[in-house]
JSON list of C-alpha atoms and ligand atoms in Angstrom, two decimals:
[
{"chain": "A", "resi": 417, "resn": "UNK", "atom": "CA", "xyz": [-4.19, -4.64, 16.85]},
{"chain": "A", "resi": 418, "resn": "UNK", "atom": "CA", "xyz": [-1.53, -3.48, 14.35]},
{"chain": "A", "resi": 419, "resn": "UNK", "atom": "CA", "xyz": [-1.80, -2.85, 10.62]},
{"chain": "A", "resi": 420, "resn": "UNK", "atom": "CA", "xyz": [1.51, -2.13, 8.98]},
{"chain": "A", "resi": 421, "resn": "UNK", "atom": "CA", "xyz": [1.11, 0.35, 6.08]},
{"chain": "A", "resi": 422, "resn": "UNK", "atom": "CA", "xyz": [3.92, -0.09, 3.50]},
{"chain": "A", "resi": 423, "resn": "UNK", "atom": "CA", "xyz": [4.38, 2.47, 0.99]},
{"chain": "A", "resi": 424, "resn": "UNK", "atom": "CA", "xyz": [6.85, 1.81, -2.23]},
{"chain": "A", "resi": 425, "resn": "UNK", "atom": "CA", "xyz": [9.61, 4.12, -4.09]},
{"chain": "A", "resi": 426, "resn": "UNK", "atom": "CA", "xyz": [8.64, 7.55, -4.68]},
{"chain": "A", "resi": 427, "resn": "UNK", "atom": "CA", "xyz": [5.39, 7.87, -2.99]},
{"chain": "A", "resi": 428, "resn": "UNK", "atom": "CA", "xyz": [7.45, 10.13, -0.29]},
{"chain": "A", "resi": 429, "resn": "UNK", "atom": "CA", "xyz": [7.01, 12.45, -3.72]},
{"chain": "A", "resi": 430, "resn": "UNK", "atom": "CA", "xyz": [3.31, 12.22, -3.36]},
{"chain": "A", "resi": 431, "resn": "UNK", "atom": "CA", "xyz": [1.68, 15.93, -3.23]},
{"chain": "A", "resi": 432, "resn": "UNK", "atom": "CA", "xyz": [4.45, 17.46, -4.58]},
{"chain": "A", "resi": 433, "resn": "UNK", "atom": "CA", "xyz": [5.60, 16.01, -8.35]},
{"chain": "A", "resi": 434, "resn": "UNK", "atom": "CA", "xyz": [2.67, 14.76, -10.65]},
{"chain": "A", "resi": 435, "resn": "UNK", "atom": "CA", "xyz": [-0.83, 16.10, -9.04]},
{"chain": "A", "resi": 436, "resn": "UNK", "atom": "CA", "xyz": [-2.48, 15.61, -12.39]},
{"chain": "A", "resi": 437, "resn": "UNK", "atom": "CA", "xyz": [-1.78, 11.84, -11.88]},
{"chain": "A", "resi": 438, "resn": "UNK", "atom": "CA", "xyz": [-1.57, 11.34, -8.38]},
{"chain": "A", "resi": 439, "resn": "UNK", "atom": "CA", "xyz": [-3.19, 14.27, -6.59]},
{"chain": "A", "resi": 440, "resn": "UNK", "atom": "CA", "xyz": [-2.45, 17.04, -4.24]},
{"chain": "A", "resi": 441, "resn": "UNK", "atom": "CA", "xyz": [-2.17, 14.98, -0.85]},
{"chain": "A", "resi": 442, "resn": "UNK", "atom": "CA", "xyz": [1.17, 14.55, 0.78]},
{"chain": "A", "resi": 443, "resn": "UNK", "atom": "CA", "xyz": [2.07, 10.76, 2.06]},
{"chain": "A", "resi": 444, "resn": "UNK", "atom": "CA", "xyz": [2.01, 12.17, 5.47]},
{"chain": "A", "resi": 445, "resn": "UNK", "atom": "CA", "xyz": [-2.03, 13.35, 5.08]},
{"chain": "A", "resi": 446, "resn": "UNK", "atom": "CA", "xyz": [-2.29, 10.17, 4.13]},
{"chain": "A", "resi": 447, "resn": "UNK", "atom": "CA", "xyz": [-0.86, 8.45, 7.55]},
{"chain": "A", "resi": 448, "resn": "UNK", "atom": "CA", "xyz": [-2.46, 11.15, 9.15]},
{"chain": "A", "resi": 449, "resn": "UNK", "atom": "CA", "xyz": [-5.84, 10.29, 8.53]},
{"chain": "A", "resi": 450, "resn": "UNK", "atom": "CA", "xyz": [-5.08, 6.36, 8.87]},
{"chain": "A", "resi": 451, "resn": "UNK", "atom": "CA", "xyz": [-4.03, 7.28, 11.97]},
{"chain": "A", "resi": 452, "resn": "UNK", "atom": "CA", "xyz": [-6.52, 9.09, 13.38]},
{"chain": "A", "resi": 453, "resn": "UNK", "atom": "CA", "xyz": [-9.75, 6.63, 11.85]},
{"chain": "A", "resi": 454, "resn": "UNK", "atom": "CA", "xyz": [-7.04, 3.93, 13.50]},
{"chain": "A", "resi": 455, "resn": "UNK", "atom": "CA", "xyz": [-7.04, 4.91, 16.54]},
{"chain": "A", "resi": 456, "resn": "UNK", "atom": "CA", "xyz": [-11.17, 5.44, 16.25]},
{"chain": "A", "resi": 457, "resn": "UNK", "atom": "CA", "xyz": [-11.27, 1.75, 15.51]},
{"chain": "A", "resi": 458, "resn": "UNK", "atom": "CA", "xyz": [-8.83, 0.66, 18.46]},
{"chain": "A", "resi": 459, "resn": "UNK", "atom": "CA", "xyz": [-6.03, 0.29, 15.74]},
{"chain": "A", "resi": 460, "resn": "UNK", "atom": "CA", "xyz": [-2.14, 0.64, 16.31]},
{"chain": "A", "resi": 461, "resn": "UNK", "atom": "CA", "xyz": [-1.37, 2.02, 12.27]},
{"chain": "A", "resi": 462, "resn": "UNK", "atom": "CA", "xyz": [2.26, 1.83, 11.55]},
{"chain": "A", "resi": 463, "resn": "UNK", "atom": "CA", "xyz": [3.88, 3.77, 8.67]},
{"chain": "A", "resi": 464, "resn": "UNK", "atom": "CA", "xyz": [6.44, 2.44, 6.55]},
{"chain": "A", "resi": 465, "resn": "UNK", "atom": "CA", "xyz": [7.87, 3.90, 3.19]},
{"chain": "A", "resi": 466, "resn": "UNK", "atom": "CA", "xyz": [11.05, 3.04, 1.45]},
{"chain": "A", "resi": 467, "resn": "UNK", "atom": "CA", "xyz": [13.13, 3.46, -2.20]},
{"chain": "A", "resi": 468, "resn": "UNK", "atom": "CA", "xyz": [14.80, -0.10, -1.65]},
{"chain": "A", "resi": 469, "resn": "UNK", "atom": "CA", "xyz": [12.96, -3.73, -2.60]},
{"chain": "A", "resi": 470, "resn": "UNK", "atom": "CA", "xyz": [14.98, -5.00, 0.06]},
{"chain": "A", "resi": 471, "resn": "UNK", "atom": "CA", "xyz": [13.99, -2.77, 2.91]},
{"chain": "A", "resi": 472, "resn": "UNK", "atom": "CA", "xyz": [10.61, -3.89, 1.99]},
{"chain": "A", "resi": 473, "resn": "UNK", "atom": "CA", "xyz": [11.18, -7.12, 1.78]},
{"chain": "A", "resi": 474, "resn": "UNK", "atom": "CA", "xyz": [12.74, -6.93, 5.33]},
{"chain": "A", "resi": 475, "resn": "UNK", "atom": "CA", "xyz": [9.37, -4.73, 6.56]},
{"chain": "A", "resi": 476, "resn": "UNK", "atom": "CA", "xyz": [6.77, -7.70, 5.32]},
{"chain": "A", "resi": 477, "resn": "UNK", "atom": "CA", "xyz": [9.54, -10.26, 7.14]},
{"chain": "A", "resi": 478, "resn": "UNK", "atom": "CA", "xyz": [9.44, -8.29, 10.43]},
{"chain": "A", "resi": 479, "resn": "UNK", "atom": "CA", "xyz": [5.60, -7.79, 9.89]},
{"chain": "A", "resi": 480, "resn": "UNK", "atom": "CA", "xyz": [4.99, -11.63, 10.27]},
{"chain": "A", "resi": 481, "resn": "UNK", "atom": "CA", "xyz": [3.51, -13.10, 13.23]},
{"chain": "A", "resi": 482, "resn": "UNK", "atom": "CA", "xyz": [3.60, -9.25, 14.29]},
{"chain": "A", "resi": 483, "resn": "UNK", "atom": "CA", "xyz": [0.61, -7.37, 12.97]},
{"chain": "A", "resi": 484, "resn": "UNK", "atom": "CA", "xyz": [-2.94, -8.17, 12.10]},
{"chain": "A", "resi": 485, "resn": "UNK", "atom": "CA", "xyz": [-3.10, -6.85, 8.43]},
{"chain": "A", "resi": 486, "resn": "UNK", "atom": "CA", "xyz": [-0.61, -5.32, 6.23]},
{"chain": "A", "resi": 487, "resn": "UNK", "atom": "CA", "xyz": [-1.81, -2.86, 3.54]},
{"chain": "A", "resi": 488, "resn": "UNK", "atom": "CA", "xyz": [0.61, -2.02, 0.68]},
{"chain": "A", "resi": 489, "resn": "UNK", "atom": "CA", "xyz": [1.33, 0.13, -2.42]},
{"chain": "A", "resi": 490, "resn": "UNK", "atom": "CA", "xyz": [4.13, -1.26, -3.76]},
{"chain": "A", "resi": 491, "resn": "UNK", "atom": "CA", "xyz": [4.24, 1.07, -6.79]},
{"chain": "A", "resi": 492, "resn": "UNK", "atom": "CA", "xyz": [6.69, 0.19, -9.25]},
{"chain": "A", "resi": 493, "resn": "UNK", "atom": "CA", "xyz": [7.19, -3.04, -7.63]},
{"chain": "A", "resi": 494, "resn": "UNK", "atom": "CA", "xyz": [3.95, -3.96, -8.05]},
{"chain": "A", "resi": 495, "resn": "UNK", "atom": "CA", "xyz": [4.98, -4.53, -12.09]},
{"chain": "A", "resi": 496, "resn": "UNK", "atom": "CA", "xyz": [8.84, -6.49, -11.42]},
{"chain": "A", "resi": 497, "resn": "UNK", "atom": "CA", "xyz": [9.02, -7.58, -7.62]},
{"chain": "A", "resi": 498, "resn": "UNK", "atom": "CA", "xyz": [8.65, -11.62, -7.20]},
{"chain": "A", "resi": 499, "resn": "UNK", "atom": "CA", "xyz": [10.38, -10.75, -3.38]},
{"chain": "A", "resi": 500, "resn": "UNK", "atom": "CA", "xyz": [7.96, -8.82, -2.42]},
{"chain": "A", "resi": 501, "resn": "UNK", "atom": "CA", "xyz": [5.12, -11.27, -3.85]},
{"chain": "A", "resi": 502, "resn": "UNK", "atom": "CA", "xyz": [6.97, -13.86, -2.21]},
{"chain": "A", "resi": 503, "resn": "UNK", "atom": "CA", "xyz": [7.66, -12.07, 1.24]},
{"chain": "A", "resi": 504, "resn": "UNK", "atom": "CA", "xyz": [3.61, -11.54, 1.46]},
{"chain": "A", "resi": 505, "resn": "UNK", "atom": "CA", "xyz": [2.92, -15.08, 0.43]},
{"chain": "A", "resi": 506, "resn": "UNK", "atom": "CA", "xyz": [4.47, -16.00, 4.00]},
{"chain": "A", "resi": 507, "resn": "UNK", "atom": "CA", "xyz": [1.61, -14.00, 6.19]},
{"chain": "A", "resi": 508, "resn": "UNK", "atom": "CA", "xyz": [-1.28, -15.44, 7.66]},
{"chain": "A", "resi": 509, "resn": "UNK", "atom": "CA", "xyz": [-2.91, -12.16, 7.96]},
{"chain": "A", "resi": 510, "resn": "UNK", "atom": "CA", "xyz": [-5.22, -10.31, 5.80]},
{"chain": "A", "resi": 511, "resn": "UNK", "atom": "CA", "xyz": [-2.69, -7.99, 3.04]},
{"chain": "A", "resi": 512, "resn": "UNK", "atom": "CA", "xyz": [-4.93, -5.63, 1.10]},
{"chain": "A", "resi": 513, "resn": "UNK", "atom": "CA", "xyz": [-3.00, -3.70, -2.08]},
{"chain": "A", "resi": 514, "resn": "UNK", "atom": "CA", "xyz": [-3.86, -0.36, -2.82]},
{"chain": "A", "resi": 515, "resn": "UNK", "atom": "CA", "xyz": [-3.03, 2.12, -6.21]},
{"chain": "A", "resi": 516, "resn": "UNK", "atom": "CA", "xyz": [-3.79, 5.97, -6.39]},
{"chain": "A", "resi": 517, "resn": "UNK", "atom": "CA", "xyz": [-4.24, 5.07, -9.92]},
{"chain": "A", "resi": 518, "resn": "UNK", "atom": "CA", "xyz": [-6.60, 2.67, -11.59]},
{"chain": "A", "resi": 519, "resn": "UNK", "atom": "CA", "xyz": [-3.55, 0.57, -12.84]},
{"chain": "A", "resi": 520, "resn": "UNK", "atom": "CA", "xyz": [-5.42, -1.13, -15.93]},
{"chain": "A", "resi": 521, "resn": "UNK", "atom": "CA", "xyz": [-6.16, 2.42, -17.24]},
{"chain": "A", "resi": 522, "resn": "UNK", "atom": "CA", "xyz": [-3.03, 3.48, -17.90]},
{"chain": "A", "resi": 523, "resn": "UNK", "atom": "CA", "xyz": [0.31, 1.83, -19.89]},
{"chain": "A", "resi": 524, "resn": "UNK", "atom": "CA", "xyz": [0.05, -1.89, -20.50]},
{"chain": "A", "resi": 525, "resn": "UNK", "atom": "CA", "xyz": [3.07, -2.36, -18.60]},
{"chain": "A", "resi": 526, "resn": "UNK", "atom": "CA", "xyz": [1.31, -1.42, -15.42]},
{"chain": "A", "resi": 527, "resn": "UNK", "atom": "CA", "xyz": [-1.42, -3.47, -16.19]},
{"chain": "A", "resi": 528, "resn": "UNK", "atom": "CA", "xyz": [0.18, -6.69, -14.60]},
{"chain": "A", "resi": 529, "resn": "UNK", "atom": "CA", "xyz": [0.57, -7.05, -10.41]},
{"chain": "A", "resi": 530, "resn": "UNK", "atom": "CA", "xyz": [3.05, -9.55, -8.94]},
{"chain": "A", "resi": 531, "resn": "UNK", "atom": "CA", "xyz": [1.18, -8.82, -5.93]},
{"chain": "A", "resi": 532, "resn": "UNK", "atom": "CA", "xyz": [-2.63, -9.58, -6.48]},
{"chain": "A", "resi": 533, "resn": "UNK", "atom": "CA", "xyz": [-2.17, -13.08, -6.71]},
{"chain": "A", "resi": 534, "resn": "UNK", "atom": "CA", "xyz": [-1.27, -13.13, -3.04]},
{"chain": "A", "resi": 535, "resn": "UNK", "atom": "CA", "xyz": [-3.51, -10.39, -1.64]},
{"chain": "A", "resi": 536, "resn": "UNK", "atom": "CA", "xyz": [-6.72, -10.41, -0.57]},
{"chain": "A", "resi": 537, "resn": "UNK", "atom": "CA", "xyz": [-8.11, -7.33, -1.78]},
{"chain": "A", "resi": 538, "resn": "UNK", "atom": "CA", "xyz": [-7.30, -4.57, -4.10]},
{"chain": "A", "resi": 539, "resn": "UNK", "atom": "CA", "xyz": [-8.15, -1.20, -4.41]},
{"chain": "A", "resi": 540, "resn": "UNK", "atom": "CA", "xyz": [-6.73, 1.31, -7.35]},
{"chain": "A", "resi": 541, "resn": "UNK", "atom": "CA", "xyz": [-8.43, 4.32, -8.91]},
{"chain": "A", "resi": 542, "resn": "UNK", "atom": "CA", "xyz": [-9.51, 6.05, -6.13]},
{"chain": "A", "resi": 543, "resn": "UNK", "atom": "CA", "xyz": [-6.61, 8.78, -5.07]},
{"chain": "A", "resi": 544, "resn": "UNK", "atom": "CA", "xyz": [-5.97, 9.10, -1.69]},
{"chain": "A", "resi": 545, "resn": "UNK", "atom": "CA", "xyz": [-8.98, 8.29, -1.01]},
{"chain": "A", "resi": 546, "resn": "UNK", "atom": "CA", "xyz": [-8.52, 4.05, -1.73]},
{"chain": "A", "resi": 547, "resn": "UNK", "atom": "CA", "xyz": [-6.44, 4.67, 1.72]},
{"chain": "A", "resi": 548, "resn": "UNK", "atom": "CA", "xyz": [-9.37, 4.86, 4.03]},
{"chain": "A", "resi": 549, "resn": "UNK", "atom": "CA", "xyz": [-11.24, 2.16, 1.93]},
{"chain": "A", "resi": 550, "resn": "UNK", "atom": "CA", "xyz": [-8.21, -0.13, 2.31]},
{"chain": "A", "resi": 551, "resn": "UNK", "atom": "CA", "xyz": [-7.85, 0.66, 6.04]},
{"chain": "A", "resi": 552, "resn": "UNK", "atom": "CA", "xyz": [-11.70, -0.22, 6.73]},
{"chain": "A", "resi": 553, "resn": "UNK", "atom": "CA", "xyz": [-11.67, -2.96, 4.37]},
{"chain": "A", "resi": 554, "resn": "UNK", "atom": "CA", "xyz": [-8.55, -4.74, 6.09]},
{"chain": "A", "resi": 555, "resn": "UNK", "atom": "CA", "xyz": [-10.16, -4.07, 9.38]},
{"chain": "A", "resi": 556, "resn": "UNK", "atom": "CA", "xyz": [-13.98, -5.85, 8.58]},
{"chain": "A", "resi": 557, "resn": "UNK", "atom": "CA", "xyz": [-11.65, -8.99, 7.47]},
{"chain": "A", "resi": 558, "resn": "UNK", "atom": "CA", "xyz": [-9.52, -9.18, 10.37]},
{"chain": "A", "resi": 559, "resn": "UNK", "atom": "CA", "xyz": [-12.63, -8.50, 12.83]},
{"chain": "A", "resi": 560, "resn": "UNK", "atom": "CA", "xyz": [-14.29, -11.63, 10.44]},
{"chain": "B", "resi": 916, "resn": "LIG", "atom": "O1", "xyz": [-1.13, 4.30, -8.69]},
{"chain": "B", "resi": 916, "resn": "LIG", "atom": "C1", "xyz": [-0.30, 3.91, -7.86]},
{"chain": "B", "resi": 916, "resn": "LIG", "atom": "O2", "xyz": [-0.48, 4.01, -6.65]},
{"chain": "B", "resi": 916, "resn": "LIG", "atom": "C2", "xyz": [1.03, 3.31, -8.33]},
{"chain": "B", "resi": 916, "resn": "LIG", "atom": "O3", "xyz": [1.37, 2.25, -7.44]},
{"chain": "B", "resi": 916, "resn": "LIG", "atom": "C3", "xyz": [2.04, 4.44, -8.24]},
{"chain": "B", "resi": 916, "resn": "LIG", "atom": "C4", "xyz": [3.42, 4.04, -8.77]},
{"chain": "B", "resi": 916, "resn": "LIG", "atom": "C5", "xyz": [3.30, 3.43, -10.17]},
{"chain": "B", "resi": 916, "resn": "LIG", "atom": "O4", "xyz": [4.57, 2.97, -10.59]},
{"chain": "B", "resi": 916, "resn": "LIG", "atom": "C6", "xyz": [2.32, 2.28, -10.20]},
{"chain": "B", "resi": 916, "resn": "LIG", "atom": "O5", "xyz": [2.22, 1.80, -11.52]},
{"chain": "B", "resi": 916, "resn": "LIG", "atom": "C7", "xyz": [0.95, 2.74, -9.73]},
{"chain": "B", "resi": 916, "resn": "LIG", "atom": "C8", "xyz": [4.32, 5.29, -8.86]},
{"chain": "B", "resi": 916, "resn": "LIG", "atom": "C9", "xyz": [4.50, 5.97, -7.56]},
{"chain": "B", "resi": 916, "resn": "LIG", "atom": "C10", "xyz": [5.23, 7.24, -7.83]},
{"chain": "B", "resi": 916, "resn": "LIG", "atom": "O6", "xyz": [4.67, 8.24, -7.05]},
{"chain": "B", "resi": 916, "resn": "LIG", "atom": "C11", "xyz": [4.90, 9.53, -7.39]},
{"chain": "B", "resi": 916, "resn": "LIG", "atom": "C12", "xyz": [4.26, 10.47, -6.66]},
{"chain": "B", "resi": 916, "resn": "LIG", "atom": "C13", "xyz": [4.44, 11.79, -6.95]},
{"chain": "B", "resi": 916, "resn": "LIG", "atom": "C14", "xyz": [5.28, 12.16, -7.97]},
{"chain": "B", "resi": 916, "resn": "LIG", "atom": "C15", "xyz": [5.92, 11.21, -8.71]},
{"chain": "B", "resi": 916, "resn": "LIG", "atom": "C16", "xyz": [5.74, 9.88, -8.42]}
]
């Protein structure tokens, strides 16, 4: 079983810009610990960040037919991208978005996801932690 983890532009910043907002853990403490509860679960976690709407688009595209669940921050994107609401529309598997921030608390403009209306779940407000809640989330669905 694979879930693809797909991380948007700038959270490769994550830990080191911006704590007050969004914390003190790197992206790669993130993956770590998906990793390891993965592999505790008998799950293949696959880590994917890019800058580019495109590359992202292409990830979701190669993701189809491929993995079991795909679990995405799309950060900015998550306020302008119809491709990437469009390239998750396509899956048959479970997509869970995630936020570090609780999106509705902060500017207006953030207040509005392209992406909810095609996912199954969201989590946002909880930090790093929304992660781990994301990853067992995605995994009681697909074992559903
Ligand atoms: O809360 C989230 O997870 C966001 O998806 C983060 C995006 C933001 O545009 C969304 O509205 C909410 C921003 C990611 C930028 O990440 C940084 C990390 C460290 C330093 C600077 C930016």
């Amino acid at each position: 079983m694979v879930i693809d983890v797909i991380h948007g532009p700038n959270l490769n910043m994550l830990g080191r810009r911006e704590p007050e907002i969004y914390g003190t853990t790197t992206l790669a403490d993130i993956d770590r610990e998906l990793m390891e509860y993965g592999t505790s679960q008998g799950a293949d976690i696959e880590s994917f960040q890019s800058n580019t709407e495109g590359e992202i688009v292409d990830r979701i595209q190669e993701a189809f037919g491929r993995v079991s669940g795909v679990i995405i921050n799309p950060a900015a994107y998550t306020h302008t991208s119809v491709a990437i609401r469009d390239a998750l529309a396509m899956l048959s598997c479970p997509v869970v978005e995630i936020h570090l921030s609780n999106i509705h608390k902060r500017e207006p403009f953030r207040h509005h996801s392209y992406i909810s209306g095609v996912a199954d779940g969201v989590i946002a407000g909880f930090g790093a932690r929304g992660y781990l809640m994301a990853l067992q989330a995605i995994l009681e669905m697909i074992r559903k």
